[in-house]
GROMACS .gro file of C-alpha atoms in nm:
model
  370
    1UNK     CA    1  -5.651 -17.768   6.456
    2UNK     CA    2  -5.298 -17.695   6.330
    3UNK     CA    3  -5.196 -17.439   6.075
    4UNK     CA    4  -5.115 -17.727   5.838
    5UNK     CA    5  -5.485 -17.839   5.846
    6UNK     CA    6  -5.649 -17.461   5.799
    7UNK     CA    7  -5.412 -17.421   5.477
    8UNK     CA    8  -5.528 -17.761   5.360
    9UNK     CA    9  -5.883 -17.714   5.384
   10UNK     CA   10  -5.835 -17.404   5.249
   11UNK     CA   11  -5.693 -17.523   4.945
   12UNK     CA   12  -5.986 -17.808   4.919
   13UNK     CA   13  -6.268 -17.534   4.933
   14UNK     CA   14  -6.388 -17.495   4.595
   15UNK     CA   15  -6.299 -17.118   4.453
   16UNK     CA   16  -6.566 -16.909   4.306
   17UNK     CA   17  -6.548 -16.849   3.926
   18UNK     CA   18  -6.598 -16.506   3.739
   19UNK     CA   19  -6.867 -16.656   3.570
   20UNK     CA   20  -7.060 -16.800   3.867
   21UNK     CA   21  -7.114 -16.443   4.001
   22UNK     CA   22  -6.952 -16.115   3.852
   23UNK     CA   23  -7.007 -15.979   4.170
   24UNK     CA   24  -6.776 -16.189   4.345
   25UNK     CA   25  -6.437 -16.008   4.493
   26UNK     CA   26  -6.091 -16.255   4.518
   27UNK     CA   27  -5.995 -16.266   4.871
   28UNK     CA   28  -5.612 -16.345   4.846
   29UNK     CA   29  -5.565 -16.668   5.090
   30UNK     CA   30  -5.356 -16.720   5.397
   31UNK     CA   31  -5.099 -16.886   5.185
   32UNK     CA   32  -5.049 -16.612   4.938
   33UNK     CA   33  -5.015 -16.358   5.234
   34UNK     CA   34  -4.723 -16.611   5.409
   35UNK     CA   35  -4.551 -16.623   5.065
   36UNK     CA   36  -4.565 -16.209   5.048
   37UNK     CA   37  -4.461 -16.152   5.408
   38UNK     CA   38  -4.169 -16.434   5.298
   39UNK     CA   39  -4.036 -16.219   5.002
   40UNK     CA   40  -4.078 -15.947   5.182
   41UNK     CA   41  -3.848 -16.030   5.471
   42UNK     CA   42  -3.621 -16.172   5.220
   43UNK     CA   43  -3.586 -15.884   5.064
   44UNK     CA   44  -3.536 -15.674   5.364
   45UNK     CA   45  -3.289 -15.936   5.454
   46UNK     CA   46  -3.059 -15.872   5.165
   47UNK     CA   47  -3.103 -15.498   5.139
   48UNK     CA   48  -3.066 -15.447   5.514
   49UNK     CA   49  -2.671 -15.410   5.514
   50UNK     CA   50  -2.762 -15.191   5.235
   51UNK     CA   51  -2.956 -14.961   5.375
   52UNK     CA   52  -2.773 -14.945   5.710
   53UNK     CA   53  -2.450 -14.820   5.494
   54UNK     CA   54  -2.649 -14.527   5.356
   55UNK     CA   55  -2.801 -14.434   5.698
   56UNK     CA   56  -2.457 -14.456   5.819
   57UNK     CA   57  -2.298 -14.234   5.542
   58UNK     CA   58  -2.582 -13.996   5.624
   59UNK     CA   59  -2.565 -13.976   5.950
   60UNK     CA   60  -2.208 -13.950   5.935
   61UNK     CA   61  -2.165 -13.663   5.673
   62UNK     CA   62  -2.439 -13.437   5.879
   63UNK     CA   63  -2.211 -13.530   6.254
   64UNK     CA   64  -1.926 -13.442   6.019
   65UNK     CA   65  -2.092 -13.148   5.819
   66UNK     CA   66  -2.274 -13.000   6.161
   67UNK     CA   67  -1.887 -13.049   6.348
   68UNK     CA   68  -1.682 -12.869   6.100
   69UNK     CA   69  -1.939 -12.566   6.099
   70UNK     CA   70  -1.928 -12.498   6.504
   71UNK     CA   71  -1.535 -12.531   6.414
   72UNK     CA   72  -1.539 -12.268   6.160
   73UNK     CA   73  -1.740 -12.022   6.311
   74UNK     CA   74  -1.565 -12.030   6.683
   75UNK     CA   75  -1.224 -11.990   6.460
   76UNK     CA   76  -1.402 -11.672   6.275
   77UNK     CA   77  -1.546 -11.539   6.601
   78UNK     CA   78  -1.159 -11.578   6.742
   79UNK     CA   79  -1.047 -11.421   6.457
   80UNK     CA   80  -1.252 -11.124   6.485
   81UNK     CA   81  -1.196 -11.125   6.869
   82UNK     CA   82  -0.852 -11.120   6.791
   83UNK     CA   83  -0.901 -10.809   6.525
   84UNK     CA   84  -1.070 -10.634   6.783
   85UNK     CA   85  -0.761 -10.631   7.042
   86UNK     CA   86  -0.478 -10.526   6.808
   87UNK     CA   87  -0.676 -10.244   6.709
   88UNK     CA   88  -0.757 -10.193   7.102
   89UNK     CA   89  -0.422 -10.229   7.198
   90UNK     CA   90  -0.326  -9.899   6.941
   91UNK     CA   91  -0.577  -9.729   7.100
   92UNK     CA   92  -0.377  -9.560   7.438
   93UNK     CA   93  -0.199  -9.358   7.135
   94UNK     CA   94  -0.263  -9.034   6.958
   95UNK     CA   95  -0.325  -9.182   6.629
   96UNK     CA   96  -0.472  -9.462   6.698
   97UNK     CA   97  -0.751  -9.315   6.928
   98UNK     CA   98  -0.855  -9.078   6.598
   99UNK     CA   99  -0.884  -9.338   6.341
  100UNK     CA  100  -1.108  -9.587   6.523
  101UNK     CA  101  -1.369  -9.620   6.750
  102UNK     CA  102  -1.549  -9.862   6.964
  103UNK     CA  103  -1.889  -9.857   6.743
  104UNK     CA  104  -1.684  -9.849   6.433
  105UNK     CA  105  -1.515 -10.168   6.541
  106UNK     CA  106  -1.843 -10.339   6.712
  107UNK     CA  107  -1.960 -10.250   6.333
  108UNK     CA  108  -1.724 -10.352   6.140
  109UNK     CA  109  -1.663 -10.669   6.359
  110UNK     CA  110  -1.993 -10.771   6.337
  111UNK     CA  111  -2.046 -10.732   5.949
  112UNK     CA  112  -1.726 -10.910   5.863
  113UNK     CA  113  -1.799 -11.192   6.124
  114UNK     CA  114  -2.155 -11.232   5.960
  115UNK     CA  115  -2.019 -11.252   5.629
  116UNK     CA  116  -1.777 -11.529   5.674
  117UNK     CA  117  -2.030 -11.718   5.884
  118UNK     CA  118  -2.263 -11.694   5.660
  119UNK     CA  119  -2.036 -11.809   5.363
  120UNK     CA  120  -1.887 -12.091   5.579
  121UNK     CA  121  -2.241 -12.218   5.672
  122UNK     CA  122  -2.331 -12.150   5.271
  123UNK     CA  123  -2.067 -12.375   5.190
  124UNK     CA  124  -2.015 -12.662   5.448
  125UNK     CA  125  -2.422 -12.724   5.430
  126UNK     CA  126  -2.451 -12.701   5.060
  127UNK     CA  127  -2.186 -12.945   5.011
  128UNK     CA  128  -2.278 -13.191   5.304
  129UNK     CA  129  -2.638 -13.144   5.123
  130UNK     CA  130  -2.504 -13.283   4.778
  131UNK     CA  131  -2.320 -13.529   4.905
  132UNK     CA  132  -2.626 -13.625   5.125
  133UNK     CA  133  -2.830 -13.690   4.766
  134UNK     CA  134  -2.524 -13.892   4.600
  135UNK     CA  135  -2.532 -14.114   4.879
  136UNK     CA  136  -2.934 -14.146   4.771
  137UNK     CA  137  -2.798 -14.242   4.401
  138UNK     CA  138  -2.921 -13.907   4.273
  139UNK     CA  139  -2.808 -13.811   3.967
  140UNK     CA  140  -2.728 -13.416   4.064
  141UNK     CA  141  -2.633 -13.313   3.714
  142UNK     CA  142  -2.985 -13.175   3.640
  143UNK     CA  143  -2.978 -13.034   3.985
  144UNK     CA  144  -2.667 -12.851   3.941
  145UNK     CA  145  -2.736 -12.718   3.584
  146UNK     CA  146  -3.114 -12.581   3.728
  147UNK     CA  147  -2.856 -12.405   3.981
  148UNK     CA  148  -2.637 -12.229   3.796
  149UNK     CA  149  -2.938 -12.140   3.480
  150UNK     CA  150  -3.149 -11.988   3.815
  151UNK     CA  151  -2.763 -11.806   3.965
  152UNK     CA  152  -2.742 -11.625   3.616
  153UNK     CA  153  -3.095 -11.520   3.609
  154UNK     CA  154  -3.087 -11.416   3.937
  155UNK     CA  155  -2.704 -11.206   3.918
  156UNK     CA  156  -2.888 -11.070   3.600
  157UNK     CA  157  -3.215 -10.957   3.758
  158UNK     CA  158  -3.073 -10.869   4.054
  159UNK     CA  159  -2.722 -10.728   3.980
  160UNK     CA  160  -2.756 -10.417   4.123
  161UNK     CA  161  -2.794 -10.568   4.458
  162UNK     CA  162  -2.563 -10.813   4.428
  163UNK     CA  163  -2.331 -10.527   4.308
  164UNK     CA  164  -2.380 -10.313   4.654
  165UNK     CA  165  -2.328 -10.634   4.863
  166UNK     CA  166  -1.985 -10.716   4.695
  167UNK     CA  167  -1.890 -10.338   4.730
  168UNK     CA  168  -2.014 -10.363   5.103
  169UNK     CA  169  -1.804 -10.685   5.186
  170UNK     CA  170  -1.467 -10.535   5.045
  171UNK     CA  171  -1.545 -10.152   5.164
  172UNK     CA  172  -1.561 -10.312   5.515
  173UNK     CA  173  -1.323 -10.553   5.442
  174UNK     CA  174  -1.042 -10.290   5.342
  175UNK     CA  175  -1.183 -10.056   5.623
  176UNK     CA  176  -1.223  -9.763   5.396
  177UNK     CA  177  -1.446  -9.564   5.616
  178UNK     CA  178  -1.648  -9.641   5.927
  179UNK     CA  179  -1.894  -9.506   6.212
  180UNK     CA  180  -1.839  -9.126   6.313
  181UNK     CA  181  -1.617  -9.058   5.968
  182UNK     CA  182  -1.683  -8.726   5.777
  183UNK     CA  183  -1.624  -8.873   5.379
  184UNK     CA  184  -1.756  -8.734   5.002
  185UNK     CA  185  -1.894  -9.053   4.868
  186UNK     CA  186  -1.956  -8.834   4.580
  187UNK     CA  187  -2.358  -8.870   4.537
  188UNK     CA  188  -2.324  -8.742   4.927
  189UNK     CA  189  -2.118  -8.600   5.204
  190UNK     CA  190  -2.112  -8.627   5.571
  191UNK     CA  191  -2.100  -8.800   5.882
  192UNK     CA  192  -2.117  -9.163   5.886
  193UNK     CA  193  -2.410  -9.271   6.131
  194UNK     CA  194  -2.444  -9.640   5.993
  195UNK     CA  195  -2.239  -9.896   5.748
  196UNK     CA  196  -2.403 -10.179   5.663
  197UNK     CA  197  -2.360 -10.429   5.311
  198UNK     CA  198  -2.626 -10.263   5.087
  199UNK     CA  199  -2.638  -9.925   5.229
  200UNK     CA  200  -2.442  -9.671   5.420
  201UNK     CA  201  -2.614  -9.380   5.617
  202UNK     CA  202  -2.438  -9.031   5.601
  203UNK     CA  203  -2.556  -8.706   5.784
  204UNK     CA  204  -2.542  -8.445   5.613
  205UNK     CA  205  -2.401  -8.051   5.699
  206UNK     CA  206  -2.785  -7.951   5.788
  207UNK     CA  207  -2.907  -8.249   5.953
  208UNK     CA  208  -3.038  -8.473   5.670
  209UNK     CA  209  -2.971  -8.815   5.610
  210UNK     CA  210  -2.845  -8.983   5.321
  211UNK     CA  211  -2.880  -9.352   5.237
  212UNK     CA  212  -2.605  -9.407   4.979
  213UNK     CA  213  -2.589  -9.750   4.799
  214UNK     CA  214  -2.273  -9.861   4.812
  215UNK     CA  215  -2.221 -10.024   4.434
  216UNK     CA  216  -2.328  -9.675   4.291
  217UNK     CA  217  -2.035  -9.515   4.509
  218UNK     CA  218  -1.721  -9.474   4.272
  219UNK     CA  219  -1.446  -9.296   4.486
  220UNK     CA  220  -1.469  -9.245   4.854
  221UNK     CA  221  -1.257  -8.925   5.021
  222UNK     CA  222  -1.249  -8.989   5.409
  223UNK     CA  223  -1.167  -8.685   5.590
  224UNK     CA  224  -1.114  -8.848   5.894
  225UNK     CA  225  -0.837  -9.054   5.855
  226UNK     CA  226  -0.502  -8.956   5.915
  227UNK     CA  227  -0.444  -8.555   5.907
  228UNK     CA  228  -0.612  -8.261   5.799
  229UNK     CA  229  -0.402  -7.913   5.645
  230UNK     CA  230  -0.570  -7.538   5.735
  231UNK     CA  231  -0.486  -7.324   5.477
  232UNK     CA  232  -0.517  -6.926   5.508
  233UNK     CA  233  -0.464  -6.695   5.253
  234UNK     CA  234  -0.363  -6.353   5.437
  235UNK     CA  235  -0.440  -6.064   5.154
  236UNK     CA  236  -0.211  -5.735   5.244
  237UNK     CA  237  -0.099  -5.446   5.062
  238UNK     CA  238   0.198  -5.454   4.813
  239UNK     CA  239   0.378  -5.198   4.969
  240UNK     CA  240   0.328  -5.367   5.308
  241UNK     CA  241   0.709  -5.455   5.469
  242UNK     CA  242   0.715  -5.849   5.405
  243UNK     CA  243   0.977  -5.885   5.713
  244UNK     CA  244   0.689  -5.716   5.927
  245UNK     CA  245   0.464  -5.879   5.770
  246UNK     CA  246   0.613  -6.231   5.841
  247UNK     CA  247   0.704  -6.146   6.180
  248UNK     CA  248   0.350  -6.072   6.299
  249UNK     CA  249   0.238  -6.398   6.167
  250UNK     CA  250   0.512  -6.591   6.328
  251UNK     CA  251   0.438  -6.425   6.673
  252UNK     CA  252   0.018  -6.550   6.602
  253UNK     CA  253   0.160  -6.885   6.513
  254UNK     CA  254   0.393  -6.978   6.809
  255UNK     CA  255   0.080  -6.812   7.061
  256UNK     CA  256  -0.162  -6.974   6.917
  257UNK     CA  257   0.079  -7.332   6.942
  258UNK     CA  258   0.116  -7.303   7.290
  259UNK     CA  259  -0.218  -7.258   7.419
  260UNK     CA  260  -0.503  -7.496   7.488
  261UNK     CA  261  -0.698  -7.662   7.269
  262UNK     CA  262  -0.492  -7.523   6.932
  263UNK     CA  263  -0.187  -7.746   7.107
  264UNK     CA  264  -0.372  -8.049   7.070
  265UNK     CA  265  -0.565  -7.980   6.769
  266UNK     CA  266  -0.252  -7.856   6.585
  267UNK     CA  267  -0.029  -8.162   6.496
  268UNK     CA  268   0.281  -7.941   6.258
  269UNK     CA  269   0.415  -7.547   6.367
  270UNK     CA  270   0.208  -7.283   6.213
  271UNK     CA  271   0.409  -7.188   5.872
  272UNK     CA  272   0.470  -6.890   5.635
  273UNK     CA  273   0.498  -7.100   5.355
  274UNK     CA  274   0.582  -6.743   5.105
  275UNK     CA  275   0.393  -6.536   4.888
  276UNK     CA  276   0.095  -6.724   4.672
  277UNK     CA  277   0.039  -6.431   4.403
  278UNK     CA  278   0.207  -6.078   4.371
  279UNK     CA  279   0.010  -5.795   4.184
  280UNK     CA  280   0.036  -5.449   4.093
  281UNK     CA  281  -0.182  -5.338   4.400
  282UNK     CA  282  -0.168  -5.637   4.686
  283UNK     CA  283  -0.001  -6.014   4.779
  284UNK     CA  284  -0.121  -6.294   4.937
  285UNK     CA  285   0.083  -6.494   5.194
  286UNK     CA  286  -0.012  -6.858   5.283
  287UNK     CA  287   0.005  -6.959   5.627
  288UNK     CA  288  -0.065  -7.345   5.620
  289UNK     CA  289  -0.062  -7.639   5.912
  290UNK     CA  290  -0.146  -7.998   5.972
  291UNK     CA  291  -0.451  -8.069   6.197
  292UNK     CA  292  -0.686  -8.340   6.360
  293UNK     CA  293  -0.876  -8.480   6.100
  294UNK     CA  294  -1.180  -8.271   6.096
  295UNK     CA  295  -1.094  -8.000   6.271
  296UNK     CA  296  -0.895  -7.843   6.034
  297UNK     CA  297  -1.193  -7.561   5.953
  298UNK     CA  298  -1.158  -7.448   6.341
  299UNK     CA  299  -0.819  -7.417   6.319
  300UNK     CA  300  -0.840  -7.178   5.995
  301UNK     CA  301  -1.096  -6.961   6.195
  302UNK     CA  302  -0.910  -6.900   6.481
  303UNK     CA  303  -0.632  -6.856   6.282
  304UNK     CA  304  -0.771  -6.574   6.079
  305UNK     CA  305  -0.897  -6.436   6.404
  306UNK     CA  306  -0.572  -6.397   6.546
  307UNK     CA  307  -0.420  -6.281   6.215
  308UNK     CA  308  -0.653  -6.015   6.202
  309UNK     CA  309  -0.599  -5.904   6.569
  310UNK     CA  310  -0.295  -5.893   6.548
  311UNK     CA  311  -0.239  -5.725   6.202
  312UNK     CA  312  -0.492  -5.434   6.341
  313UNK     CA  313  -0.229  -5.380   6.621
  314UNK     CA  314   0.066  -5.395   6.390
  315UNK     CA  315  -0.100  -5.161   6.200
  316UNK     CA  316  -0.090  -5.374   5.906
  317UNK     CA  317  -0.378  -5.317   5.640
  318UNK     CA  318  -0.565  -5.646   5.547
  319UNK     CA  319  -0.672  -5.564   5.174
  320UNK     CA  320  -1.002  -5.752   5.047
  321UNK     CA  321  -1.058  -6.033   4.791
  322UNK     CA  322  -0.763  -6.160   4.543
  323UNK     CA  323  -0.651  -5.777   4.481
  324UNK     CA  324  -0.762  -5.414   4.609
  325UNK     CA  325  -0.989  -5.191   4.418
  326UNK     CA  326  -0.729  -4.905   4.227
  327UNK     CA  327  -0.806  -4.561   4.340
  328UNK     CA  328  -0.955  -4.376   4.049
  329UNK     CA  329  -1.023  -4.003   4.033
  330UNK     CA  330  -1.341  -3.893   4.017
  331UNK     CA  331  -1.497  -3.892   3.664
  332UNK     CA  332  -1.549  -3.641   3.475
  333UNK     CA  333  -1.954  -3.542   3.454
  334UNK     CA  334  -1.931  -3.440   3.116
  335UNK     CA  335  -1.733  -3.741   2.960
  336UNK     CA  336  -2.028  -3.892   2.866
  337UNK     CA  337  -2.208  -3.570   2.737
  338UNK     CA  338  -2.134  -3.551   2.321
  339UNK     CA  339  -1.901  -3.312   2.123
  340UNK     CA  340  -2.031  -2.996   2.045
  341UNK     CA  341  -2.184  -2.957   1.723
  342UNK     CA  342  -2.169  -2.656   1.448
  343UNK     CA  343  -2.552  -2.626   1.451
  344UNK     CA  344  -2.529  -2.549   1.813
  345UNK     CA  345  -2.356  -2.222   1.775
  346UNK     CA  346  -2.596  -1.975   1.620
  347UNK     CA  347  -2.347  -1.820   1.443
  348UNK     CA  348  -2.183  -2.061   1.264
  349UNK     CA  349  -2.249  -2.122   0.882
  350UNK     CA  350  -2.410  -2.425   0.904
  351UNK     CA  351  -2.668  -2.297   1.154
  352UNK     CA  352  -2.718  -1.940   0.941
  353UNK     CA  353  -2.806  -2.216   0.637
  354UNK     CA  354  -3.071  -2.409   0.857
  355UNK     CA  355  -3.238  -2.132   0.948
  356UNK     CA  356  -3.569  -2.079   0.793
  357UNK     CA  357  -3.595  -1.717   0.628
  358UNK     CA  358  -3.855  -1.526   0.817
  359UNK     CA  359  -4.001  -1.199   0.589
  360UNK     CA  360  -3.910  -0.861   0.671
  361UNK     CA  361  -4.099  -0.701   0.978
  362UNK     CA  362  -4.268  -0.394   0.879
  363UNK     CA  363  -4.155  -0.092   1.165
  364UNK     CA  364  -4.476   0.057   1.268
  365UNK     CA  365  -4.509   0.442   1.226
  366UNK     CA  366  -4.358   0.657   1.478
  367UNK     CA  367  -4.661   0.925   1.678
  368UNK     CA  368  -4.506   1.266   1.718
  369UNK     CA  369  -4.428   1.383   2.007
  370UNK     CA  370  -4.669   1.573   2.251
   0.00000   0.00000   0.00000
């Protein structure tokens, strides 16, 4: 029996009625089905071309989106790479070997190289993303606006941390301090032990550790960087010969310049600078020099060392504090005792007056002699 036939007889059988039994469920027929699998594939038929352009865009904005990402981060890691050699290539000199170190530049390498990739991959896959649900017809207006209302709740409930990230990113950015640095954040001071975007780890003089946020630090003094000064104030006698005096401190300086590790540590000659105060009773000469950063408080102990040596064989008398105690003469015990008064003396007036008036002793009578 052909298909033609089954449709026809299909269409002769008599179809049940709603009122010949309620019961009775529609079974849609053979012909309805054909007609639904017909609009069906005519309607896949026209939106076919359709649909293949979206897939298309898609799949070409992620190949694009996924491309341009690998691109940008092997250019960042280059970049970086490329950081980390100049600042190697500085490193065979004097300076250069103090002011950075191989974990402060494996740090700071990898913080600024995780930044940018992370900002790169922010931004490439967010916009590939939007552009992904415009292809879709998607209106993204309420999208975006739900965006930036939940971006200003969130910088408002969480500005303090979005405050020490931003301070992290430029403080490593601008290099202002880094792994093995001794710096007064302020709140703390110390060795730096860790940097990181939210927090940096100090050690402090007696072995504690700080974990300062970095949005609540306001200035930053790195003692590391650069050059240090060691400053000693020499305290001697007023009538101490200043040419002798200078001469001594000259012959400490160029000894202590020429010997090992005070040549390396000391970076400037040893000066007299002069006289920082004159009084009545002492003066205070300066002797000043630039160091290795950090190092600068060794330097001013051996210095005073040797000063002192050498000013106990020159016979020069180191006075102590800003000025020397004047010589008094010894104080008079009864200074403090009051002035003599009238009624002390029992002879005087005054006293004679005070005197109660005692009656007249009677002289008892004399026995005759034997």
């Amino acid at each position: 029996m052909s298909l033609h036939a089954v449709l026809l007889a299909a269409d002769a059988s008599p179809t049940p009625t709603p009122s010949e039994s309620p019961s009775t469920v529609t079974v849609p027929s053979l012909q309805d089905a054909q007609e639904s699998a017909t609009n069906a594939a005519s309607w896949v038929e026209q939106n076919w071309s359709t649909w293949l352009a979206i897939g298309l865009r898609v799949l070409l904005i992620l190949v694009i989106a996924v491309v341009l990402r690998v691109v940008v981060q092997r250019a960042i890691t280059k970049l970086i790479d490329r950081m980390n050699r100049t600042v190697a290539s500085v490193d065979g000199t004097a300076l250069g070997g103090l002011l950075v170190n191989n974990e402060r530049r494996r740090q700071r390498s990898q913080a600024i190289g995780s930044v940018l990739r992370s900002v790169a991959s922010f931004l490439i896959m967010g916009t590939a993303a939007l552009m992904v649900l415009g292809t879709f017809e998607i209106n993204l207006a309420p999208l975006l606006a739900s965006a930036g209302v939940a971006g200003v709740a969130i910088g408002f409930g969480a500005r303090n941390l979005v405050t020490d990230f931003l301070s992290g990113v430029f403080m490593i950015l601008e290099d202002q301090y880094g792994v093995g640095d001794q710096i007064d954040a302020g709140v703390a001071s110390g060795e730096v032990i860790e940097v990181g975007l939210r927090v940096t780890k100090l050690r402090g003089a007696n072995g504690e550790i700080w974990y300062v946020r970095n949005g609540e630090v306001k200035r930053i003094g790195n003692l590391s960087q650069g050059w240090a000064t060691a400053g000693v104030d020499v305290t001697v006698k007023a009538s101490e010969d200043l040419d002798r005096v200078k001469a001594t401190l000259d012959g400490v300086a160029e000894k202590m310049s020429k010997e090992e590790p005070w040549n390396e540590l000391l970076w400037s000659p040893i000066e007299v600078l002069g006289l920082d105060s004159v009084l009545l009773d002492s003066m205070v000469v300066h002797v000043s020099a630039k160091t290795m950063p950090g190092k600068s408080l060794t330097v001013e102990r051996e210095l005073r060392w040797r000063v002192k040596r050498a000013f106990e064989a020159a016979d020069i008398r180191i006075v102590g504090g800003a000025t020397a105690p004047a010589t008094e003469d010894p104080a008079d015990p009864s200074a403090a005792v009051a002035a003599p008064s009238v009624y002390a003396n029992a002879d005087s007036p005054q006293s004679a007056a005070a005197t109660p008036i005692t009656p007249p002793r009677t002289a008892a009578p004399s026995t005759p002699a034997k």
